[in-house]
Coordinates of C-alpha atoms in Angstrom, one line a residue:
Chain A
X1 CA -4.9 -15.5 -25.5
X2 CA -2.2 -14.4 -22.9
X3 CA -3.6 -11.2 -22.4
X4 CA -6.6 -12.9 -21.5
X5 CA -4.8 -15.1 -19.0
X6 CA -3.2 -12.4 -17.0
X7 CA -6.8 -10.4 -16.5
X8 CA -8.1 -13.9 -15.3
X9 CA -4.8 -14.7 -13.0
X10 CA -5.6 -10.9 -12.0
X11 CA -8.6 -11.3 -10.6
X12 CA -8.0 -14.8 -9.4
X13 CA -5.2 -13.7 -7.0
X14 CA -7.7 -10.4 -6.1
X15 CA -8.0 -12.1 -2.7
X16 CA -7.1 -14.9 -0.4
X17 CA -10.4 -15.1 1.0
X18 CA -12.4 -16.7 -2.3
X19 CA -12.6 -20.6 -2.1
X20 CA -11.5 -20.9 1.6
X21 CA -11.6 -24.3 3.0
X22 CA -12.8 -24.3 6.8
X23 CA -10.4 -27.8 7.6
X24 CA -7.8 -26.4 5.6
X25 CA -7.8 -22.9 7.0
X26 CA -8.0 -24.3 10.8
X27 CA -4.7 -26.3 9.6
X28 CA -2.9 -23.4 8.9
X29 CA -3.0 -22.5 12.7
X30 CA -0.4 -24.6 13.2
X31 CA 2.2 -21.6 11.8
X32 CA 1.0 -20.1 15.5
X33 CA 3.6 -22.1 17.2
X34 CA 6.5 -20.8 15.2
X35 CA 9.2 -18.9 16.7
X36 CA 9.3 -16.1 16.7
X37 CA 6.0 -15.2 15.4
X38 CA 5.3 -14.4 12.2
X39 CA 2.9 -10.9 12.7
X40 CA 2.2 -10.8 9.0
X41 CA 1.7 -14.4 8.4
X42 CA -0.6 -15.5 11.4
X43 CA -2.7 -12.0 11.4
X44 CA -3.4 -13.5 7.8
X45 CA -5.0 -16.6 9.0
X46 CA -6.8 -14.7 12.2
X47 CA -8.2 -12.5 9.4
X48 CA -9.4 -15.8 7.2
X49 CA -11.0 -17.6 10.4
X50 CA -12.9 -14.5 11.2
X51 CA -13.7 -14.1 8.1
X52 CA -15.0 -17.7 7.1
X53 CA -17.1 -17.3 10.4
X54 CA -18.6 -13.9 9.1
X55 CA -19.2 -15.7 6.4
X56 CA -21.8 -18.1 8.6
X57 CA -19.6 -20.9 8.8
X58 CA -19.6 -23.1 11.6
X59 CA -16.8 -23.9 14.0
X60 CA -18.2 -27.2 16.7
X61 CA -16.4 -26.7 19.8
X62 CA -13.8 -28.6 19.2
X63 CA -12.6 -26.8 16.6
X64 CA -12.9 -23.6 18.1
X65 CA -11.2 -24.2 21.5
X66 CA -8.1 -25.5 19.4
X67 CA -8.2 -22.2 17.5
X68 CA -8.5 -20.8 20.6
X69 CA -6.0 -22.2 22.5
X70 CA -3.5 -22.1 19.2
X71 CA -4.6 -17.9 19.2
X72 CA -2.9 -17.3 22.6
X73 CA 0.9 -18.3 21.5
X74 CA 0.2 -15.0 19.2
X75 CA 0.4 -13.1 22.9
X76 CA 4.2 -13.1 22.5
X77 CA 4.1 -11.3 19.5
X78 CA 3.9 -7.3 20.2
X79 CA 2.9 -6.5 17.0
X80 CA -0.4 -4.5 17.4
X81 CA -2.4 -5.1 14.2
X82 CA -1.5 -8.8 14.8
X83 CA -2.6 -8.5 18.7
X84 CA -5.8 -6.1 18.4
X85 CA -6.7 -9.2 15.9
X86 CA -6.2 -11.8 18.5
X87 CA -8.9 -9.7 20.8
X88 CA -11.6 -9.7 17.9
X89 CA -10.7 -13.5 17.7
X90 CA -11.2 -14.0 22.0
X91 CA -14.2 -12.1 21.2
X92 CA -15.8 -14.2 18.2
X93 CA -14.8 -17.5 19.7
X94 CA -15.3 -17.0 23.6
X95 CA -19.1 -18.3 23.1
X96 CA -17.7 -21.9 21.1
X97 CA -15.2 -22.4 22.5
X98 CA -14.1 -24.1 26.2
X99 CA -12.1 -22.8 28.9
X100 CA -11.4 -19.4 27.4
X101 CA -10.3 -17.8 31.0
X102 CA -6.9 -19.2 30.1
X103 CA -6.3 -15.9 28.6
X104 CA -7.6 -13.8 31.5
X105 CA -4.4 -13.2 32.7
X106 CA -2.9 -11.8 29.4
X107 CA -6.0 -9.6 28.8
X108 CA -5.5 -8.2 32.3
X109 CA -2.5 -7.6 32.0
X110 CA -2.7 -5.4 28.8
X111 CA -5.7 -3.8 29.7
X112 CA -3.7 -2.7 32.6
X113 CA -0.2 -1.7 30.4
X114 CA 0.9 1.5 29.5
X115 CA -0.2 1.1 25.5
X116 CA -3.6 2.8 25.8
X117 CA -4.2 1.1 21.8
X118 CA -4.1 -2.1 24.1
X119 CA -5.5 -1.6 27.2
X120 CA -9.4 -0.1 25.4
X121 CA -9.5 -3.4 23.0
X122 CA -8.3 -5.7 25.8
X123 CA -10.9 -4.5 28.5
X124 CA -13.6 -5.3 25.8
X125 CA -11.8 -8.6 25.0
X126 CA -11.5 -9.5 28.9
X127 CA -15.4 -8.9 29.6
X128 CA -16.1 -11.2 27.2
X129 CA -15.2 -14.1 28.7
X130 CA -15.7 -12.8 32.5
X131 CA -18.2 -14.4 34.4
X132 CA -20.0 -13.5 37.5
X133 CA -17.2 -15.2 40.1
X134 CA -14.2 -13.5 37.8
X135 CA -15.4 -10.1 38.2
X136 CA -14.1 -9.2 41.6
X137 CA -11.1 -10.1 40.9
X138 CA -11.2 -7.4 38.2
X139 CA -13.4 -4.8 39.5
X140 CA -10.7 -2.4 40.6
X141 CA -9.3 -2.2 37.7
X142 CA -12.7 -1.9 35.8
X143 CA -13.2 1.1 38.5
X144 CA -9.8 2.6 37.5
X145 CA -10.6 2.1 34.0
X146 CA -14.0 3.9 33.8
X147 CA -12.3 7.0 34.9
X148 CA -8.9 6.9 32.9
X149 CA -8.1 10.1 31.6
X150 CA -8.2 8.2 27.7
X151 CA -11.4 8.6 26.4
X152 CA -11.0 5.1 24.3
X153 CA -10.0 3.2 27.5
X154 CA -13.3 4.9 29.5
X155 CA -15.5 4.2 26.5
X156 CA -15.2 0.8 26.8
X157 CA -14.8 0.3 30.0
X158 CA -18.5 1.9 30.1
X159 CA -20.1 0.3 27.3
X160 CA -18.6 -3.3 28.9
X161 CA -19.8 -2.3 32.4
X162 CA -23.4 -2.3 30.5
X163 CA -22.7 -5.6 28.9
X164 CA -21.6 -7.2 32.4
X165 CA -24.3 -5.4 34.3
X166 CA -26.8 -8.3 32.3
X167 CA -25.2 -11.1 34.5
X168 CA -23.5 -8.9 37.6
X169 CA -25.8 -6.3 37.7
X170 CA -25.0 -6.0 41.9
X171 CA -21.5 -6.1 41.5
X172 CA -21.5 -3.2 38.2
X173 CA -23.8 -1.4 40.9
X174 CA -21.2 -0.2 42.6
X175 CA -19.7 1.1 40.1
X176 CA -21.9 4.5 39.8
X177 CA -19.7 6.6 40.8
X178 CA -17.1 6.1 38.8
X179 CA -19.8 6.6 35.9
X180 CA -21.2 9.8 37.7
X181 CA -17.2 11.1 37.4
X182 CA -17.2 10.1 33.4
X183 CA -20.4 11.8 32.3
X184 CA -18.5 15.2 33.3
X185 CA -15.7 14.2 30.4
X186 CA -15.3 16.7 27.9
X187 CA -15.5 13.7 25.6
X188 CA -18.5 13.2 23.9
X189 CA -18.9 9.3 23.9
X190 CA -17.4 9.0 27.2
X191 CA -20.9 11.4 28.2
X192 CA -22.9 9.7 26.3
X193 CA -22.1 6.0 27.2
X194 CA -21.4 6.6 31.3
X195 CA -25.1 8.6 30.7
X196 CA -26.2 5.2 29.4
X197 CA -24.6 2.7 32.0
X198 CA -25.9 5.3 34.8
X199 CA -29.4 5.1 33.5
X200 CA -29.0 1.3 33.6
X201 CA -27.6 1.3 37.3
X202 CA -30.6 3.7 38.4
X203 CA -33.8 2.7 36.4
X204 CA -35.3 1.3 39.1
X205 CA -35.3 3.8 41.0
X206 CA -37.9 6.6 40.2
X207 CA -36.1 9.3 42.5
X208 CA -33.0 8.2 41.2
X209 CA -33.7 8.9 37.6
X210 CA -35.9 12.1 38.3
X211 CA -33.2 13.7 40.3
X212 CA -30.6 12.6 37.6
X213 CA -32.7 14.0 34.6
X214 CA -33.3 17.3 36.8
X215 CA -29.6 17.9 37.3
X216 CA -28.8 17.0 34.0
X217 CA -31.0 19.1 32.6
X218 CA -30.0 22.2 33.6
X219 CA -26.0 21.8 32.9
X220 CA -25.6 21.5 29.1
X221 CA -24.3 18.2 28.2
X222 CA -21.7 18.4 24.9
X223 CA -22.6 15.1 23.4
X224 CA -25.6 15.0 21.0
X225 CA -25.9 11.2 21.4
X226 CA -26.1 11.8 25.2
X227 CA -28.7 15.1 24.8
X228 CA -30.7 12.2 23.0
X229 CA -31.1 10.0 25.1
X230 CA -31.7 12.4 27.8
X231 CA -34.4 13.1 26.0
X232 CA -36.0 9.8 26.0
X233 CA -35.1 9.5 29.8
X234 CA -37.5 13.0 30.3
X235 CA -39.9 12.0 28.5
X236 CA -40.3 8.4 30.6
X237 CA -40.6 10.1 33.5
X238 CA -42.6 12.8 32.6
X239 CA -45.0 9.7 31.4
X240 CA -44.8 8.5 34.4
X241 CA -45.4 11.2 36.9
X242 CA -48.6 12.0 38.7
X243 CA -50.5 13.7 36.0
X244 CA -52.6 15.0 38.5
X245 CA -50.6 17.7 39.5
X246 CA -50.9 19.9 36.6
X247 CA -50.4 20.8 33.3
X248 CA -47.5 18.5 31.7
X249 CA -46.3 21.0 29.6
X250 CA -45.2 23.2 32.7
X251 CA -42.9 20.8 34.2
X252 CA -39.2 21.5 34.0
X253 CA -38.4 18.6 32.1
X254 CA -41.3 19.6 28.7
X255 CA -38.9 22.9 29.2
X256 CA -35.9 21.0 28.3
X257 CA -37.3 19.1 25.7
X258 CA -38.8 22.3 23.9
X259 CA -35.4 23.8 24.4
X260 CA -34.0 20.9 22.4
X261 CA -35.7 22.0 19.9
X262 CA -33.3 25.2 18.8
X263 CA -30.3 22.6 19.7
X264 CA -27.3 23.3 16.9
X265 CA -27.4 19.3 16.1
X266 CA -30.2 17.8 13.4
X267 CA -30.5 14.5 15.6
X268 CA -31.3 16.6 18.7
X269 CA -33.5 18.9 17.2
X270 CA -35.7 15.6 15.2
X271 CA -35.2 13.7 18.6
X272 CA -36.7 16.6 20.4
X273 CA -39.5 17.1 17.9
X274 CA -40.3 13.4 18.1
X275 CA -40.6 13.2 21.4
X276 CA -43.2 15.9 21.5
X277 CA -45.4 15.0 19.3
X278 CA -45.4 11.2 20.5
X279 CA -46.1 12.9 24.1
X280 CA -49.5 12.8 25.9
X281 CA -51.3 15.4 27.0
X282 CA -49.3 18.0 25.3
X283 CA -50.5 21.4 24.7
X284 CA -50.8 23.9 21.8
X285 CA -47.9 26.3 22.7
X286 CA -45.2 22.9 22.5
X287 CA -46.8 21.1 19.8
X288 CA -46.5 23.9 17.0
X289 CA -42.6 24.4 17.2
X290 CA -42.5 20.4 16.9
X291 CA -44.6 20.5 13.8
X292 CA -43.0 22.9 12.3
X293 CA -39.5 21.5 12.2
X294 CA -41.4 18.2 11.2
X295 CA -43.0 20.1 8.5
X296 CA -39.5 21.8 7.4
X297 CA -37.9 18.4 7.4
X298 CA -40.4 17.4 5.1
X299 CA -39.2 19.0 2.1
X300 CA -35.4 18.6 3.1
X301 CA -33.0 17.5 0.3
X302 CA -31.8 15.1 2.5
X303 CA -33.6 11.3 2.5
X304 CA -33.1 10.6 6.1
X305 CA -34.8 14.0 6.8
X306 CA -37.5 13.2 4.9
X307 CA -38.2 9.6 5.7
X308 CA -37.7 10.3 9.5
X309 CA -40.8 13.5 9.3
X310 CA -42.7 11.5 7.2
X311 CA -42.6 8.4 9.7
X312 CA -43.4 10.6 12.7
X313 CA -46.3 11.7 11.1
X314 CA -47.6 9.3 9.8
X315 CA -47.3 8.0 13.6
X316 CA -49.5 10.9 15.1
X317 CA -51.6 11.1 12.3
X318 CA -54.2 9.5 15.1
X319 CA -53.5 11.3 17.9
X320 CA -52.5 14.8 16.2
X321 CA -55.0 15.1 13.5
X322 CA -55.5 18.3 13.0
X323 CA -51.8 19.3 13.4
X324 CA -50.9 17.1 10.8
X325 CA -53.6 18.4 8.9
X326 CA -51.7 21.4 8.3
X327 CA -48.6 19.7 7.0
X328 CA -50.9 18.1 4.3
X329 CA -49.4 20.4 1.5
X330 CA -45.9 19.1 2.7
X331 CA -47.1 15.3 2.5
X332 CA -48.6 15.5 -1.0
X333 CA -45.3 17.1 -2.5
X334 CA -44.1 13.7 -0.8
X335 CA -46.4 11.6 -2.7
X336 CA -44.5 11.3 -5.9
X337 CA -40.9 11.2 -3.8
X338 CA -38.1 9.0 -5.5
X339 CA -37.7 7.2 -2.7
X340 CA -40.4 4.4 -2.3
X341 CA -40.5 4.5 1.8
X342 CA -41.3 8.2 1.8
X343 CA -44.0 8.1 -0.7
X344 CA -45.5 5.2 0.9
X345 CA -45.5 6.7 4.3
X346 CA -47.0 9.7 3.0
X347 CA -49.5 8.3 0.9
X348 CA -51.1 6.4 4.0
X349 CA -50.4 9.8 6.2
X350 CA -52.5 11.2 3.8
X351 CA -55.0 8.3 3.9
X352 CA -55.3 8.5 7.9
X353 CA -56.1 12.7 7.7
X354 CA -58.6 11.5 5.4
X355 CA -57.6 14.6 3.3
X356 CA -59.4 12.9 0.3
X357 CA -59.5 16.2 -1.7
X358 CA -55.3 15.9 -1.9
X359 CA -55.2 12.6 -2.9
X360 CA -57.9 13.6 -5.8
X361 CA -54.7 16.1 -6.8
Chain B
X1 CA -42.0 5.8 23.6
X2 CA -38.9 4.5 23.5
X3 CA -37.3 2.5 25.9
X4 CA -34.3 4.9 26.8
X5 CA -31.0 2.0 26.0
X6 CA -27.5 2.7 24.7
X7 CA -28.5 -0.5 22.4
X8 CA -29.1 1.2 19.0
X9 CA -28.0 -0.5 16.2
X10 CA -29.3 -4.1 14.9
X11 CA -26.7 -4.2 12.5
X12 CA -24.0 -3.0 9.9
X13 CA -22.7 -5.1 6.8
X14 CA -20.8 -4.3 3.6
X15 CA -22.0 -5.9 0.4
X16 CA -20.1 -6.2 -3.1
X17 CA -22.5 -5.6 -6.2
X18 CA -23.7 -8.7 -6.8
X19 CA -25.3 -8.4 -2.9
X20 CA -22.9 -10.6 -1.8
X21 CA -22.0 -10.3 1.8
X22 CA -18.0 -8.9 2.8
X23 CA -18.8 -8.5 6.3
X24 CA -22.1 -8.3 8.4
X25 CA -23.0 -8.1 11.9
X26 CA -26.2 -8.3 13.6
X27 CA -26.4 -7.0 17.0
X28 CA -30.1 -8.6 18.8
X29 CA -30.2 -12.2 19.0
X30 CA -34.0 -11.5 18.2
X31 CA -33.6 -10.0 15.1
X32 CA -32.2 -12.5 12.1
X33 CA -30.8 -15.0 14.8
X34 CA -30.0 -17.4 11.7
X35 CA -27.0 -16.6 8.8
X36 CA -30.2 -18.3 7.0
X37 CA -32.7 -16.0 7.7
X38 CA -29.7 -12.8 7.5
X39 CA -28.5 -13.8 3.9
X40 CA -32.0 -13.5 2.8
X41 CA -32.7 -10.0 4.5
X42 CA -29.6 -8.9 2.7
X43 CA -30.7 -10.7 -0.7
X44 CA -33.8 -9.0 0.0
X45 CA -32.3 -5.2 1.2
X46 CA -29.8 -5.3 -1.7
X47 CA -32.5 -6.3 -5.1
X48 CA -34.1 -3.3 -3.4
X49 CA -31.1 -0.5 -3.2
X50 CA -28.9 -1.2 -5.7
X51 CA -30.3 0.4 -8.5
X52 CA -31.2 3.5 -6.0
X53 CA -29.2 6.3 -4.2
X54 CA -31.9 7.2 -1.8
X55 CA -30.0 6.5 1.4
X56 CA -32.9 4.9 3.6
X57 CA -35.5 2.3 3.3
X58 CA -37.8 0.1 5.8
X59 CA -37.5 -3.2 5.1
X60 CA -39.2 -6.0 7.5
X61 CA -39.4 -4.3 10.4
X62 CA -35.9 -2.4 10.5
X63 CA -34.8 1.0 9.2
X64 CA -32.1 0.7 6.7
X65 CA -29.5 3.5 6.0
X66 CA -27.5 3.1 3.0
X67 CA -24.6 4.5 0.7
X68 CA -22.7 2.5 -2.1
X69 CA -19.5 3.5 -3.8
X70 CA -17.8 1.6 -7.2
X71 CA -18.9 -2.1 -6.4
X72 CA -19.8 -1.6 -3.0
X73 CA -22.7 -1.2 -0.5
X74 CA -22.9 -0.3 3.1
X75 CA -25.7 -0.2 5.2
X76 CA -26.6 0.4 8.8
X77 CA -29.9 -1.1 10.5
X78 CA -31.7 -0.2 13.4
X79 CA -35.4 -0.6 14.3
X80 CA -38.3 1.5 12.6
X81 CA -38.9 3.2 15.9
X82 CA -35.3 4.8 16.0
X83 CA -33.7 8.4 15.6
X84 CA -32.6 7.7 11.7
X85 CA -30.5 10.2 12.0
X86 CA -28.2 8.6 15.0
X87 CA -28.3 5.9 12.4
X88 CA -27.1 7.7 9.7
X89 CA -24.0 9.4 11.9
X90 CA -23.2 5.9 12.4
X91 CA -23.6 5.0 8.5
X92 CA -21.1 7.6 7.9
X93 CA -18.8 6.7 10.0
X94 CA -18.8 3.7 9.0
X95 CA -18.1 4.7 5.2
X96 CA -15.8 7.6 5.8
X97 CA -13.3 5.1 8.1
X98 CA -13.3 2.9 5.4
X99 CA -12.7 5.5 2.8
X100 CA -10.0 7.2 5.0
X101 CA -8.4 3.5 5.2
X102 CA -8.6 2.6 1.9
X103 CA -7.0 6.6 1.4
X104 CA -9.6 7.2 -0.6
X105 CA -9.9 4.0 -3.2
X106 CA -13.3 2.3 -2.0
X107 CA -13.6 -0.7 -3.6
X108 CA -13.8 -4.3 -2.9
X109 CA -10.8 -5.4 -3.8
X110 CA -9.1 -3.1 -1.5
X111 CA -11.1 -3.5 1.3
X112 CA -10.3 -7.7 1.0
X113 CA -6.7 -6.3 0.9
X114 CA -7.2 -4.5 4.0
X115 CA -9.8 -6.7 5.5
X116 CA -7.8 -7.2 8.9
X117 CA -8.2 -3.1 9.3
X118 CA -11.9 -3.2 8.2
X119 CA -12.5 -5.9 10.9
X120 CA -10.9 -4.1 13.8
X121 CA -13.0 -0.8 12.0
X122 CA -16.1 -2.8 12.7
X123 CA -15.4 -3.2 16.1
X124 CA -14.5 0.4 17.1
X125 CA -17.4 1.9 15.8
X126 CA -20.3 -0.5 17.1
X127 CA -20.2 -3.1 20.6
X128 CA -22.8 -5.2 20.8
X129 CA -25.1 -2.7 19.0
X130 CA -23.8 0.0 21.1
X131 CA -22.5 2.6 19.2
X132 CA -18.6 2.8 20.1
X133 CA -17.5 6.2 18.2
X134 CA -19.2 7.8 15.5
X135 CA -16.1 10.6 14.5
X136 CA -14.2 8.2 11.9
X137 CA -10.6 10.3 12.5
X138 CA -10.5 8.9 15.9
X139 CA -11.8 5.1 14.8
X140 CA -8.9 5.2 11.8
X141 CA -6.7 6.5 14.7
X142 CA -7.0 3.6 16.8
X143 CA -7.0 0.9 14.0
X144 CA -5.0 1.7 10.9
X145 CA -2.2 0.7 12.6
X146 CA 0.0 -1.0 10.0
X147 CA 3.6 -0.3 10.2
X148 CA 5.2 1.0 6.0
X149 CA 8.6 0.6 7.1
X150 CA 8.5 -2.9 5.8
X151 CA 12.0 -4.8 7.4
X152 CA 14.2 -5.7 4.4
X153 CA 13.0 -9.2 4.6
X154 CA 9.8 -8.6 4.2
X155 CA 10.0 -6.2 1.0
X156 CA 9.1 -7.9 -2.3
X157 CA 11.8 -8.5 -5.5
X158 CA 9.9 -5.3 -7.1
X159 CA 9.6 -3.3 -4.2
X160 CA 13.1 -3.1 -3.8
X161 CA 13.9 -2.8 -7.4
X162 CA 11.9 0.1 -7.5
X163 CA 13.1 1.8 -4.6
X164 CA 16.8 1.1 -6.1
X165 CA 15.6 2.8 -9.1
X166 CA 14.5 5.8 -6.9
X167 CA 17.9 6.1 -5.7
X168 CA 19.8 6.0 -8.4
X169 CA 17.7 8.2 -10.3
X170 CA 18.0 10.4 -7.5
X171 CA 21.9 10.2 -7.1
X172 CA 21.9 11.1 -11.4
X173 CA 19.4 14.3 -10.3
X174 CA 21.8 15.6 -8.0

């Protein structure tokens, strides 16, 4: 019936992306020549490649570098949806295809422009297909770049610095202390990530990373990704240190850890707990503040809560026996959980405390 | 313990309700390095959420976060040794972008409409399994940049029609 019809035509033109035709698509690049450039049109077909390639297909070389090469007409075009697609298509084909630096130039110099909603993307774009012998040529502005005053622009300038540091890890060396000046932004991913490209400059290093963790510790950081990861820092070199000097507990850095532990953010607070109980050598007076919160997690409404006290305990259940012991009554209400992970976890928790008197129940 | 690493996530996707995939990304080379062996995880990870709202699940050696709306499903994977909740901020992020995007209307066929904007999405909130930005106000900010002053040319036989109508009904109000 025609009423039928329409509800069919309906949800056949839903979408352009059903039935798309790899040799057919790659055809259509050929509208990237026009001028002027159609924005609407060829972010279309950007969107369609990317998406076909999402999809798992596969582009040979050949194909790709055409794509490639057809992609940078689209720099004339100052449309920014259509160019901020051109970056994510640098990005997805830089590995296929050849002689990608052609666009080196154009990436630098929007990455270098005044529109900031270029200049983040681009950097990212740019240290994709920069190798080792590009990067001096670049590194000043990389410098500048890691301390611009727009938290999007530093952000990834940071988290590329990480990704170069893999293949330049000398030449992103020298970067510290621009990072040192980011991870005093009020921003808290620009903390968090120049905390994480630091770390990767200094881990070598023992001194390095004690004295950074020291300082850090006692000026409070804003970002709870960054207080994270802190936490995992402390807690490698605490491992580390010359146990022989005392009682772990006592060192500065268990005292941030435990202070963590009344932080106003749940991931801080779980993070801090974790790190506790996964600790050697802790003692009494550090371990029961960590249980507890493990133990209040356990009957929170929320999944992820659950799950993620269930998993820790079910983790120490060897080492911590008798602490978990006590959470037994929390573990059993866990048994019969809705979701299947939790109860699993628990069940085995359970098994491990060799509690069989709850099971029985 | 936990190597201390800014690389967190293995991966984030977007399924419609028959588990197949919209968009996925996997972030370690080591973990599903084929769209083989991925396909199958998320055959696998969406027989076993669909039918459930219970927002995390381990599934071959990865921590899953979930949340599903209408006829879709959105899930963020990291490994069974991480902070779930750092994975979960980044779930949500992820979802309330989209939602903010989509003002509100999460569904497939809007997101395919608005695919270009879901990509770049994507890409703001995880690099290379580094988490980018986790507040979703300042991810829409730096995507959602479509222009709704369509030129003339570009305005459709009905869009014009209707804004006509608009006018005139206007002009009678007055």
């Amino acid at each position: 019936s025609f009423r039928r019809d329409k509800d069919d035509e309906d949800e056949g033109t839903n979408t352009v992306y059903q039935n798309l035709e790899k040799t057919a698509v790659l055809q259509e690049t050929r509208t990237f020549n026009e001028t002027p450039v159609n924005p609407r049109k060829c972010t279309q077909i950007l969107t369609k490649i990317l998406y076909l390639i999402n999809q798992g297909e596969q582009l040979v070389p050949r194909e790709a570098t055409e794509c490639f090469f057809a992609m940078t007409k689209l720099f004339q075009s100052k449309d920014v949806v259509l160019r901020r697609m051109v970056y994510l298509g640098i990005k997805e084909l830089s590995s296929i295809a050849e002689d990608v630096i052609i666009v080196t130039s154009s990436l630098t110099k929007d990455m270098t422009g005044k529109e900031d909603l270029y200049r983040a993307a681009a950097i990212r774009a740019l240290c994709s297909i920069t190798d080792h012998t590009m990067l001096q040529a670049v590194e000043r502005y990389m410098k500048q770049c890691i301390v611009d005053k727009n938290p999007a622009v530093s952000c990834a300038a940071l988290v590329s610095s990480l990704r170069l540091a893999n293949t330049a890890g000398d030449v992103v060396k020298r970067w510290a202390n621009e990072a040192q000046e980011a991870l005093t932004s009020e921003n808290i991913m620009v903390q968090y990530h120049a905390l994480g490209l630091l770390y990767h400059i200094r881990k070598t290093d023992r001194l390095a990373v004690s004295k950074l963790v020291n300082r850090l510790t006692r000026q409070a950081l804003k970002s709870p990704y960054a207080v994270c990861m802190l936490i995992r820092i402390a807690c490698k070199v605490v491992e580390e240190e010359d146990h022989s000097k005392g009682e772990v507990s006592d060192s500065p850095m268990c005292a941030f850890i435990e202070a963590c532990l009344r932080h106003k953010s749940e991931m801080v607070i779980y993070e801090a707990a974790h790190a506790i109980v996964n600790m050697k050598n802790m003692n009494g007076r550090i371990l029961a503040p960590a249980f507890s919160i493990l133990q209040l997690f356990c009957s929170a409404p929320k999944h992820t809560l659950r799950f993620a006290a269930v998993r820790t305990l079910n983790k120490v259940a060897m080492t911590h026996p008798a602490a978990v012991t006590t959470c037994n009554l929390d573990l059993e209400g866990l048994i019969t959980d809705s979701n299947r992970s939790i109860a699993t976890l628990a069940i085995t928790t359970l098994l491990k405390t060799g509690a069989e008197s709850s099971v029985e129940r | 313990i936990m190597e201390p690493t800014l690389l967190l996530i293995k991966g984030m996707c977007i399924m419609d309700n028959d588990g197949n995939r919209i968009l996925a990304k996997y972030y370690d080379k080591n973990i599903l390095p084929t769209v083989k062996e991925q396909k199958t995880f998320e055959k696998n990870l969406f027989n076993k959420t669909h039918r459930s709202d219970n927002e995390i699940i381990m599934l071959d050696g990865l921590t899953c976060v979930y949340k599903s709306n209408v006829d879709l499903f959105f899930y963020v994977l990291g490994s069974t040794m991480e902070n779930e909740l750092i994975l979960l901020s980044v779930l949500n992020c992820l979802y309330d972008s989209i939602s903010l995007i989509l003002k509100k209307n999460v569904e497939k066929k809007a997101v395919l409409d608005n695919l270009e904007i879901v990509m770049l999405a994507f890409d703001e909130i995880c690099d290379g399994g580094i988490i980018l930005d986790a507040d979703p106000s300042s991810v829409v900010k730096r995507v959602d940049l479509r222009n709704d002053d369509l030129p003339l040319g570009d305005q459709t036989v009905a869009q014009v029609l209707q804004s006509a109508r608009e006018q005139f009904k206007w002009s009678i109000l007055k």
